[in-house]
XYZ file of C-alpha atoms in Angstrom:
528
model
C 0.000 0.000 0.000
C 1.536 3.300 -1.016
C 1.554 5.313 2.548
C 1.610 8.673 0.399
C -1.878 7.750 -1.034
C -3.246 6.688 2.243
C -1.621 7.669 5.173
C -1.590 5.910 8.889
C -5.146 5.825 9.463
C -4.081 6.670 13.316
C -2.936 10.143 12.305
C -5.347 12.499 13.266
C -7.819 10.974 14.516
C -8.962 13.406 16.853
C -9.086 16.202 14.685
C -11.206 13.902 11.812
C -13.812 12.648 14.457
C -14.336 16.505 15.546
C -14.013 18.040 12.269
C -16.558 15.199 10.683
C -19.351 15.331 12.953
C -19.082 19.222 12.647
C -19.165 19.032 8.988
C -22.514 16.882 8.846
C -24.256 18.766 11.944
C -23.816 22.332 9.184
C -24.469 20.171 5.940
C -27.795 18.958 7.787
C -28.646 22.401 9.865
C -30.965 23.475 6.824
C -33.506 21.007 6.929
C -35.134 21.491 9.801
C -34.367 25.695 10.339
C -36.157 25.394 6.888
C -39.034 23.535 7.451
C -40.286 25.253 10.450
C -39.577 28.707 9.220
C -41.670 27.836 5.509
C -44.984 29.994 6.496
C -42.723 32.767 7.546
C -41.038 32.223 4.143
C -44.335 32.364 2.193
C -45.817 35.453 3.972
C -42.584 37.174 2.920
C -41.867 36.275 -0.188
C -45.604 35.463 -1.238
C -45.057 32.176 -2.148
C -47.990 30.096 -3.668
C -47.871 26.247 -2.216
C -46.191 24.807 -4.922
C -43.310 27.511 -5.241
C -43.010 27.135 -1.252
C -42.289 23.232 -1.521
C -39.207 23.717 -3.644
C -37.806 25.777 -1.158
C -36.715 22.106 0.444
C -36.700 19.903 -2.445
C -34.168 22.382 -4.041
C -31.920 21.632 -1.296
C -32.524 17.509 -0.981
C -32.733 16.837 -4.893
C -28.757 17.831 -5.822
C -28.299 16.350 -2.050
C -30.022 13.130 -3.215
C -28.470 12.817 -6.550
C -24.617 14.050 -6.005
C -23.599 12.197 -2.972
C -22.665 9.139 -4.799
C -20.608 11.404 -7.357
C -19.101 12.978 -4.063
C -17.834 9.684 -2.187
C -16.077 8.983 -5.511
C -14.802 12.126 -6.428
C -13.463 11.707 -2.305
C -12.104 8.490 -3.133
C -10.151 9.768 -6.109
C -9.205 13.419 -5.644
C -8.792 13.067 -1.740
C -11.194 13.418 1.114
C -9.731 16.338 2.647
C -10.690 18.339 -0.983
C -13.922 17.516 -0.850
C -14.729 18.388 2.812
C -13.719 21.440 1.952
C -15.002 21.965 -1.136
C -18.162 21.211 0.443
C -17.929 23.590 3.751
C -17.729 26.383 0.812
C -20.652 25.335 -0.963
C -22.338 25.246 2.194
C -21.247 28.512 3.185
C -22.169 30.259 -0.352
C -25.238 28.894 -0.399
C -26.356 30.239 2.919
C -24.718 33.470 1.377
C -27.255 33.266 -1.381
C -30.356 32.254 0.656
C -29.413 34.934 3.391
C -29.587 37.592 0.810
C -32.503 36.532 -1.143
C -35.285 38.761 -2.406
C -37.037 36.614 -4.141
C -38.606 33.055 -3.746
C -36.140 32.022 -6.951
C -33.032 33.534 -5.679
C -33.782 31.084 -2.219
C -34.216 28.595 -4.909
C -30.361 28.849 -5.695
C -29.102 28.877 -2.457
C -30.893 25.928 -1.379
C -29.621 24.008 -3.857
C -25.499 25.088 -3.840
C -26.156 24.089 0.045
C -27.641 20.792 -1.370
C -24.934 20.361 -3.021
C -22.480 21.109 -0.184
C -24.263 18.729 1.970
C -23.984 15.672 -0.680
C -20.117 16.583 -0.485
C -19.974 16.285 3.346
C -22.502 13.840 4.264
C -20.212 10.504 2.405
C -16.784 12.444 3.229
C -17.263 12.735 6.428
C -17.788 9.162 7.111
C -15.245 7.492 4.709
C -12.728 9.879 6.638
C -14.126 8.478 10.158
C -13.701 4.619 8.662
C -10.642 5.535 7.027
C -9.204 6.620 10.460
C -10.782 4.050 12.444
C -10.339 0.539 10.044
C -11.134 -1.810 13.240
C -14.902 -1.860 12.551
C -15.483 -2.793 16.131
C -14.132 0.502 17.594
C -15.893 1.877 14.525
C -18.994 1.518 15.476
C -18.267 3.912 18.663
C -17.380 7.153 16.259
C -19.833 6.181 13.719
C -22.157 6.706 16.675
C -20.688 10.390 17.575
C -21.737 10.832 13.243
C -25.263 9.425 13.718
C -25.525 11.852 17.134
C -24.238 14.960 14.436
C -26.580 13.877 11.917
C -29.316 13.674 14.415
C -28.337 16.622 16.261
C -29.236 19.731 13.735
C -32.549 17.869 13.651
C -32.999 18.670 17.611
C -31.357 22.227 17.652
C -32.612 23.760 14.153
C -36.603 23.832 15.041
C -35.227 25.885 18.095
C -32.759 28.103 16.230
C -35.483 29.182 14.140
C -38.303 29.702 16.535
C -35.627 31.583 18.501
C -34.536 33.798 15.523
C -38.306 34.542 13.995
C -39.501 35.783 17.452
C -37.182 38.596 17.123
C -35.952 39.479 13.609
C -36.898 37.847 10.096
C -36.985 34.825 8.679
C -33.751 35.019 5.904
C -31.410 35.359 9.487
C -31.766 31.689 9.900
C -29.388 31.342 7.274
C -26.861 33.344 8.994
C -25.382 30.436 11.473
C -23.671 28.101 8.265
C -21.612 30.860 7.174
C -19.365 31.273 10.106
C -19.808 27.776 11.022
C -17.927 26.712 7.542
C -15.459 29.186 7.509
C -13.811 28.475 10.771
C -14.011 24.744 9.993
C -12.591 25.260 6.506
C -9.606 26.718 8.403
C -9.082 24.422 10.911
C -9.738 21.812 8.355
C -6.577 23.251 6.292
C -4.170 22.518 9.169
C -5.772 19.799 10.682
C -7.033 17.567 8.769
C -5.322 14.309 7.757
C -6.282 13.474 3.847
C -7.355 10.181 2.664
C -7.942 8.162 -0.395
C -9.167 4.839 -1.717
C -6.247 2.499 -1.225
C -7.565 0.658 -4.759
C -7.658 2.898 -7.700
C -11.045 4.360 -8.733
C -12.257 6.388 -11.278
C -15.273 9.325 -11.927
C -18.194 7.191 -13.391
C -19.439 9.576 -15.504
C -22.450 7.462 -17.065
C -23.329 6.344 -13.753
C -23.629 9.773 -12.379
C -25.766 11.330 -15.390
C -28.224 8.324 -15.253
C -28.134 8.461 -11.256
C -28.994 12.222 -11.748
C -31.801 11.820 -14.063
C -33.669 8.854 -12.276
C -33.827 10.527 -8.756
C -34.162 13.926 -10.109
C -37.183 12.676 -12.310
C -38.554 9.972 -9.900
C -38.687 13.088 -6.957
C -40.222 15.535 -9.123
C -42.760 12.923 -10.335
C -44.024 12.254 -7.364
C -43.797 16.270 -5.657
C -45.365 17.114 -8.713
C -48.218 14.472 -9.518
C -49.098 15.087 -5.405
C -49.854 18.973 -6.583
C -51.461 18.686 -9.948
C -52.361 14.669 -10.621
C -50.338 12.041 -11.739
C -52.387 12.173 -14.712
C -50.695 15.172 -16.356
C -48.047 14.708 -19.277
C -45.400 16.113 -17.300
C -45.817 14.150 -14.463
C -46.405 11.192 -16.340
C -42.739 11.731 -18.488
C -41.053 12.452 -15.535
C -42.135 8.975 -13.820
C -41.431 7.809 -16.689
C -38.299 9.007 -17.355
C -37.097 8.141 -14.088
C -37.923 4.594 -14.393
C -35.678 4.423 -17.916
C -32.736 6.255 -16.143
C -33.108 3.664 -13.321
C -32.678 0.818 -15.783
C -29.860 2.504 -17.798
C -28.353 2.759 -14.507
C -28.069 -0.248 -13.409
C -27.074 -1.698 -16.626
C -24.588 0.844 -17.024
C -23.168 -0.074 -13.011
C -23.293 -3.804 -14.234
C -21.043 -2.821 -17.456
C -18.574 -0.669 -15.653
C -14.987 -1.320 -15.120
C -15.013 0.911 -12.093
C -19.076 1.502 -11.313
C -19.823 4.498 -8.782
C -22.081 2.196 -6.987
C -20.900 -1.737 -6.946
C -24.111 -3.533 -7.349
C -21.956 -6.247 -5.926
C -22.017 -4.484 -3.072
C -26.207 -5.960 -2.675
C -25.111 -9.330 -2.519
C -24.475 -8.065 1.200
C -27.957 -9.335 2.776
C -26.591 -6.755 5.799
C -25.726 -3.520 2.895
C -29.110 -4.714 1.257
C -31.012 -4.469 4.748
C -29.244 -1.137 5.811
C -30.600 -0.118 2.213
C -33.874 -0.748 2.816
C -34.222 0.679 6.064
C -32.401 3.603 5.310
C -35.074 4.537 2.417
C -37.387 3.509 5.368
C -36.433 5.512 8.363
C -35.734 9.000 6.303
C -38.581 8.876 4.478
C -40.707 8.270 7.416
C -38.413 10.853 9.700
C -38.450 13.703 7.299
C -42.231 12.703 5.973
C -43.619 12.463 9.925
C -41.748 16.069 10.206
C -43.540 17.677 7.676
C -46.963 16.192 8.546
C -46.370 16.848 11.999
C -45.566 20.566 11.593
C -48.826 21.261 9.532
C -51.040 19.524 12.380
C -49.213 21.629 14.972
C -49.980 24.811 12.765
C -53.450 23.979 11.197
C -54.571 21.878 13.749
C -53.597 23.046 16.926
C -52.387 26.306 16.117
C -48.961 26.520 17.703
C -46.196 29.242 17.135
C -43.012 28.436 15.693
C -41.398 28.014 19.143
C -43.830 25.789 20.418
C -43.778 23.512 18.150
C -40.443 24.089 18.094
C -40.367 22.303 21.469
C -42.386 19.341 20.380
C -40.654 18.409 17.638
C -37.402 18.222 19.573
C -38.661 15.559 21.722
C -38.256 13.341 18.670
C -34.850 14.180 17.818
C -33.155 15.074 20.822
C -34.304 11.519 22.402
C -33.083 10.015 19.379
C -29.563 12.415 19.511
C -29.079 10.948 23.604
C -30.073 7.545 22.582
C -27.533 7.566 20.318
C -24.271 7.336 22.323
C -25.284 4.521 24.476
C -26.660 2.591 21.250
C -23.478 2.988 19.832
C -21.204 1.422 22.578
C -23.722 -1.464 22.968
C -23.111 -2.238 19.237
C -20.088 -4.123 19.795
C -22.055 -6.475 22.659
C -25.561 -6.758 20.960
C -26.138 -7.406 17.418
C -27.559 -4.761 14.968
C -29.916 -7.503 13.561
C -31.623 -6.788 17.244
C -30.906 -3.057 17.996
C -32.010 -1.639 14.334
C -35.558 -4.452 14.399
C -36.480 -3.350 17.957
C -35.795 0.390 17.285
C -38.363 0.145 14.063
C -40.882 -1.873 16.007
C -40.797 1.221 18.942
C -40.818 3.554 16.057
C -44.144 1.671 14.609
C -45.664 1.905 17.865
C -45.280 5.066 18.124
C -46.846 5.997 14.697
C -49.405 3.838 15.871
C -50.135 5.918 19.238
C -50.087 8.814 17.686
C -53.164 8.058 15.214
C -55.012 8.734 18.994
C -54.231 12.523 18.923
C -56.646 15.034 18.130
C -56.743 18.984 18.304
C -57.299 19.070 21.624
C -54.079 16.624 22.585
C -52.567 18.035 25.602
C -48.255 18.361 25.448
C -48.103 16.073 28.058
C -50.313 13.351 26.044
C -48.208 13.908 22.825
C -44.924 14.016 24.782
C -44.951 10.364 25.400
C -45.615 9.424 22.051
C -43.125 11.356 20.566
C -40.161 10.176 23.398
C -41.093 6.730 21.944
C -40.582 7.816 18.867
C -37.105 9.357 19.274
C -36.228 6.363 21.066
C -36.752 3.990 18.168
C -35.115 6.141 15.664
C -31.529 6.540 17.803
C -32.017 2.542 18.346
C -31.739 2.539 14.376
C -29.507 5.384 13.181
C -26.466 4.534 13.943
C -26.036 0.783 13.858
C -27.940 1.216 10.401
C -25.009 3.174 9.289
C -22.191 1.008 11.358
C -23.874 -1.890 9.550
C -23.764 -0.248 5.877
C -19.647 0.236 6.347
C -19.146 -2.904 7.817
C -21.203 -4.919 5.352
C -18.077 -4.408 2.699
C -14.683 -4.133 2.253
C -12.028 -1.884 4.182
C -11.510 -0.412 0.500
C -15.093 0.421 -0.470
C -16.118 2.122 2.564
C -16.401 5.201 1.055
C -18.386 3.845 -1.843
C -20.765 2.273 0.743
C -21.085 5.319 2.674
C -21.801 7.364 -0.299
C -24.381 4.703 -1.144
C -26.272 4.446 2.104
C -26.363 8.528 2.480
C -27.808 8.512 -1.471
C -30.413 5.831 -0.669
C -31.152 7.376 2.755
C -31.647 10.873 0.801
C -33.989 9.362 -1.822
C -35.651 8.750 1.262
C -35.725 12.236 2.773
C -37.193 13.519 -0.634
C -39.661 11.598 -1.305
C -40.976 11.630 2.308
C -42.693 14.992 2.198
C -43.758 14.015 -0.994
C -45.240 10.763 -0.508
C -46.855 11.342 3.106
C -48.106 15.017 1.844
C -49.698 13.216 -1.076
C -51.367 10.884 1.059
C -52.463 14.086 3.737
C -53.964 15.926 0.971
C -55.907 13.280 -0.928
C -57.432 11.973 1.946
C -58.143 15.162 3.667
C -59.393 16.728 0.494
C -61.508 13.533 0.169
C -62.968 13.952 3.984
C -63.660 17.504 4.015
C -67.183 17.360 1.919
C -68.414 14.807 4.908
C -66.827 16.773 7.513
C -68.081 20.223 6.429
C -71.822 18.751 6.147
C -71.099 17.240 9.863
C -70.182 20.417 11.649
C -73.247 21.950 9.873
C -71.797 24.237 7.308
C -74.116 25.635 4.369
C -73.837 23.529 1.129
C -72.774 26.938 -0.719
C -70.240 27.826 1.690
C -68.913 24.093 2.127
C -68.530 24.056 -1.421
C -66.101 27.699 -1.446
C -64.285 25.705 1.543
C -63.583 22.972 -0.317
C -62.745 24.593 -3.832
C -60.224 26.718 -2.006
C -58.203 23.786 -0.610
C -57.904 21.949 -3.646
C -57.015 25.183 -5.677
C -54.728 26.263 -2.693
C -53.935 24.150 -0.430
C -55.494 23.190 2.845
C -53.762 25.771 4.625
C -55.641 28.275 2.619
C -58.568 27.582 4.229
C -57.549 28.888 7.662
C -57.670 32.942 5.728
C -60.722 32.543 4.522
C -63.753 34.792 6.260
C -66.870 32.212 6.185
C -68.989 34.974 8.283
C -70.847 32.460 11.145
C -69.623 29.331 9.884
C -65.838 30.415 10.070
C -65.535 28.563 13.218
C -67.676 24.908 12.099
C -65.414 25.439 8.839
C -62.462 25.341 10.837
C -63.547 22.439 12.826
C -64.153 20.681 9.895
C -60.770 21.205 8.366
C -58.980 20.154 11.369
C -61.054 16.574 11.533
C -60.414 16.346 7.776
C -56.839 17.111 8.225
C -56.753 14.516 10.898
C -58.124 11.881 8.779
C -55.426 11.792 6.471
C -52.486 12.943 9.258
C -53.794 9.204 10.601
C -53.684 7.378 6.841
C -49.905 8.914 6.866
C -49.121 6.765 10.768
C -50.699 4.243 8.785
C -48.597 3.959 6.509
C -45.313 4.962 7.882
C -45.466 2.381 10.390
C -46.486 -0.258 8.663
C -43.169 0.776 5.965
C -41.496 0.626 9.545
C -42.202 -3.049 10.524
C -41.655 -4.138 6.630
C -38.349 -2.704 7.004
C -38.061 -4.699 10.862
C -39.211 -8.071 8.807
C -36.073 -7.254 6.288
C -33.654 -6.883 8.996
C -34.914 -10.079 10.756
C -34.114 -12.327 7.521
C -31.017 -10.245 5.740
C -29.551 -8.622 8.681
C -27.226 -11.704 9.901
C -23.907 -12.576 9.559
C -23.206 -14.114 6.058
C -21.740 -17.394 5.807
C -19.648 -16.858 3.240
C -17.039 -13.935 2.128
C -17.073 -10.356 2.085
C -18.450 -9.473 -1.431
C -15.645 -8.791 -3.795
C -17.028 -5.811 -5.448
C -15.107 -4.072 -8.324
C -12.383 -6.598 -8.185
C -13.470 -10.310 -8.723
C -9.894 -12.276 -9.020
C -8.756 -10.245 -5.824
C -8.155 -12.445 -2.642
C -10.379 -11.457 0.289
C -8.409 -10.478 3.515
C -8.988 -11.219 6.922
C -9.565 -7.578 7.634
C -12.283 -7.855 4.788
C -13.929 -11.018 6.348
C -14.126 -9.204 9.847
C -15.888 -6.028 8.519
C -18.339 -7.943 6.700
């Protein structure tokens, strides 16, 4: 091995653990600072619904469909690079979105902060498994990532109800910029760079047809949620995502040196992570955008407050993380990642009891569970996606689980919003004519909502029946917020089935992905 290519692993260790976990914790701070702050947004900016959802999808689509170009480029160029290239992406785009005047302009931020975040989020941990290659005392750092990942979910919703009490909503975007800076200094001097030991190569077929098929397959599905999957466009952009897909994987089979080793799926544990990866984010990320609307809509919270409920979910999940990752090394992940998704689908399930009147203390308990079952899974999910291949392709498998697990993330909203609307949209008729609203007026009320959302509903002057019209749209809301638990928990004990049967020690060898004829070593075998 050619120690100018990859250095001791040893060296630096302390300075990579730090300057990793603060890399994802600013790559991730704009999802949830975002998401709370999006009615502030609209009033602003005078956003219609549509415009207003882009504001996150333009930062998760590059996110989504970069990050396996990003673990590569790593691989190749140098780790080091990209981390900072990425910390400057970061910071410009908060730059951009800081200084915005228009709904467009936040449009471009957003998405050069996407595409900071896909740098960091696979850099950050091939440079933690590059310095720690014993994947026993892996799992212990890997757990300080997870806690990172987990933790801008906690403080973000606070940041922002903090900052829009005071001052307006573009100052939430002030916190990344001297964030990156100061770690793109450190990271200069302190840093130690890595590289895949085994040449690699830029996949450029891979990436293009990666790009198109999750670009296409997101905005099919944000898109036929707001006009119908009916309509052309929505129809060639499903379309065209499933064609990219296939080109994809052909093209991955074909390659000499793939971006993503479909070898790497003969892994029953990588193939498990996979699918619980898609799982988790997609319920995490969905369940935080449903959950936001019910606390506005339905129970008609500030920013702060619910603020403070939502970080009962995450900041369980950031303290359960630590102690789930030193127990990884004495109980198996098969065990910690199933129970963690069958506390997570019992706590979907308990929360299909709330209502508009559900006291905090009521809710609290439900959402402890919650962020209990998703720490059980977060970081032995990722622990488990490294270790599942070889020393040499961590960085492809890290890239791979953070693409899947941001495939997840954007479609989440997407999926569980479609489901909120259609069935709320679908209620409201019966519910209007059960609180006693006038045919004419129920028929405004619900002409509104489909032509502008459900929120619009809430600025409408009804007269007398303002207040039964209100009613209504909070049980009708309610009817599909409890189709989305549904749903989401019964994803999360499919995904605790798949970890029961492919989540086990294989029998055989480590896969031998992008290099048939080579020998497996006994490192190899012990990290699978």
């Amino acid at each position: 091995m050619n120690s100018a290519t990859t250095p001791d692993p040893r060296s630096g260790r302390a300075a990579t653990l730090v300057l990793a976990c603060l890399g994802v914790f600013v790559a991730y701070l704009p999802v949830t600072t975002v998401s709370v702050s999006l009615p502030a947004i609209q009033r602003a900016l005078g956003a219609s619904t549509s415009e207003l959802s882009w504001v996150s999808d333009a930062f998760v689509l590059p996110m989504a469909a970069l990050i396996l170009t990003t673990g590569v480029w790593g691989d190749v160029h140098g780790r080091k690079k990209v981390f900072q290239a990425g910390m400057a992406f970061c910071a410009l785009g908060a730059a951009i979105s800081l200084l915005s005047g228009s709904v467009q302009v936040l449009w471009v931020g957003q998405a050069v902060s996407g595409i900071g975040a896909a740098a960091l989020l696979p850099t950050t941990l091939a440079l933690i498994s590059h310095a720690v290659p014993d994947h026993r005392e892996r799992g212990k750092f890997i757990g300080f990532w997870a806690m990172s990942l987990t933790a801008p979910l906690a403080v973000g919703p606070l940041i922002a109800g903090a900052l829009l009490e005071h001052t307006a909503w573009r100052w939430i975007f002030l916190l990344p910029i001297p964030l990156s800076a100061v770690l793109l200094a450190v990271a200069a001097f302190g840093l130690p760079d890595s590289r895949a030991p085994h040449g690699r190569r830029l996949d450029w077929p891979g990436q293009i047809t990666a790009a198109v098929a999750v670009t296409a397959l997101v905005y099919g599905v944000i898109e036929g949620g707001a006009d119908g999957f009916g309509e052309p466009a929505v129809i060639t952009a499903l379309t065209l995502g499933a064609v990219a897909a296939v080109a994809f994987v052909l093209v991955e089979l074909r390659s000499t040196g793939p971006m993503l080793d479909l070898a790497l799926f003969r892994s029953p544990a990588f193939t498990a992570t996979a699918l619980v990866a898609v799982v988790s984010f997609l319920g995490l990320i969905g369940f935080f955008f449903v959950l936001s609307l019910y606390f506005g809509l339905v129970q008609h919270l500030s920013t702060m407050q619910a603020a403070l409920r939502l970080v009962l979910v995450s900041g369980t999940s950031l303290v359960a993380g630590l102690p789930v990752g030193r127990l990884m090394h004495r109980i198996s992940p098969r065990v910690l990642i199933t129970s963690g998704l069958v506390l997570v689908a019992a706590a979907l399930f308990a929360m299909t009891g709330v209502d508009a009147h559900t006291s905090y203390a009521a809710l609290a308990w439900r959402l402890v569970l919650l962020g209990l079952g998703m720490g059980a899974v977060l970081t032995p999910m990722t622990a488990s996606a490294v270790s599942a291949v070889p020393f040499h392709l961590a960085g492809m498998a890290a890239a791979g689980n953070n693409a899947i697990r941001q495939v997840g993330a954007a479609l989440g909203p997407a999926v569980l919003g479609t489901l909120l609307t259609a069935r709320a949209l679908n209620a409201l008729p019966e519910r209007l004519a059960d609180a006693g609203v006038p045919a004419q007026t129920g028929a405004r009320v619900v002409d509104t909502a489909r032509e502008h959302g459900l929120g619009a509903v809430a600025g409408l002057d009804l007269g007398p029946a303002t207040g039964q019209a209100l009613t209504a749209l909070s049980d009708s809301f309610l009817d599909g917020m409890r189709l989305c638990l549904l749903v989401s928990a019964g994803l999360a004990l499919l995904a605790a089935l798949a970890c029961v049967l492919l989540l086990k020690s294989p029998s055989g060898a480590a896969p031998r992905a992008a290099d048939p004829g080579r020998p497996v070593s006994e490192a190899e075998r012990a990290a699978a």
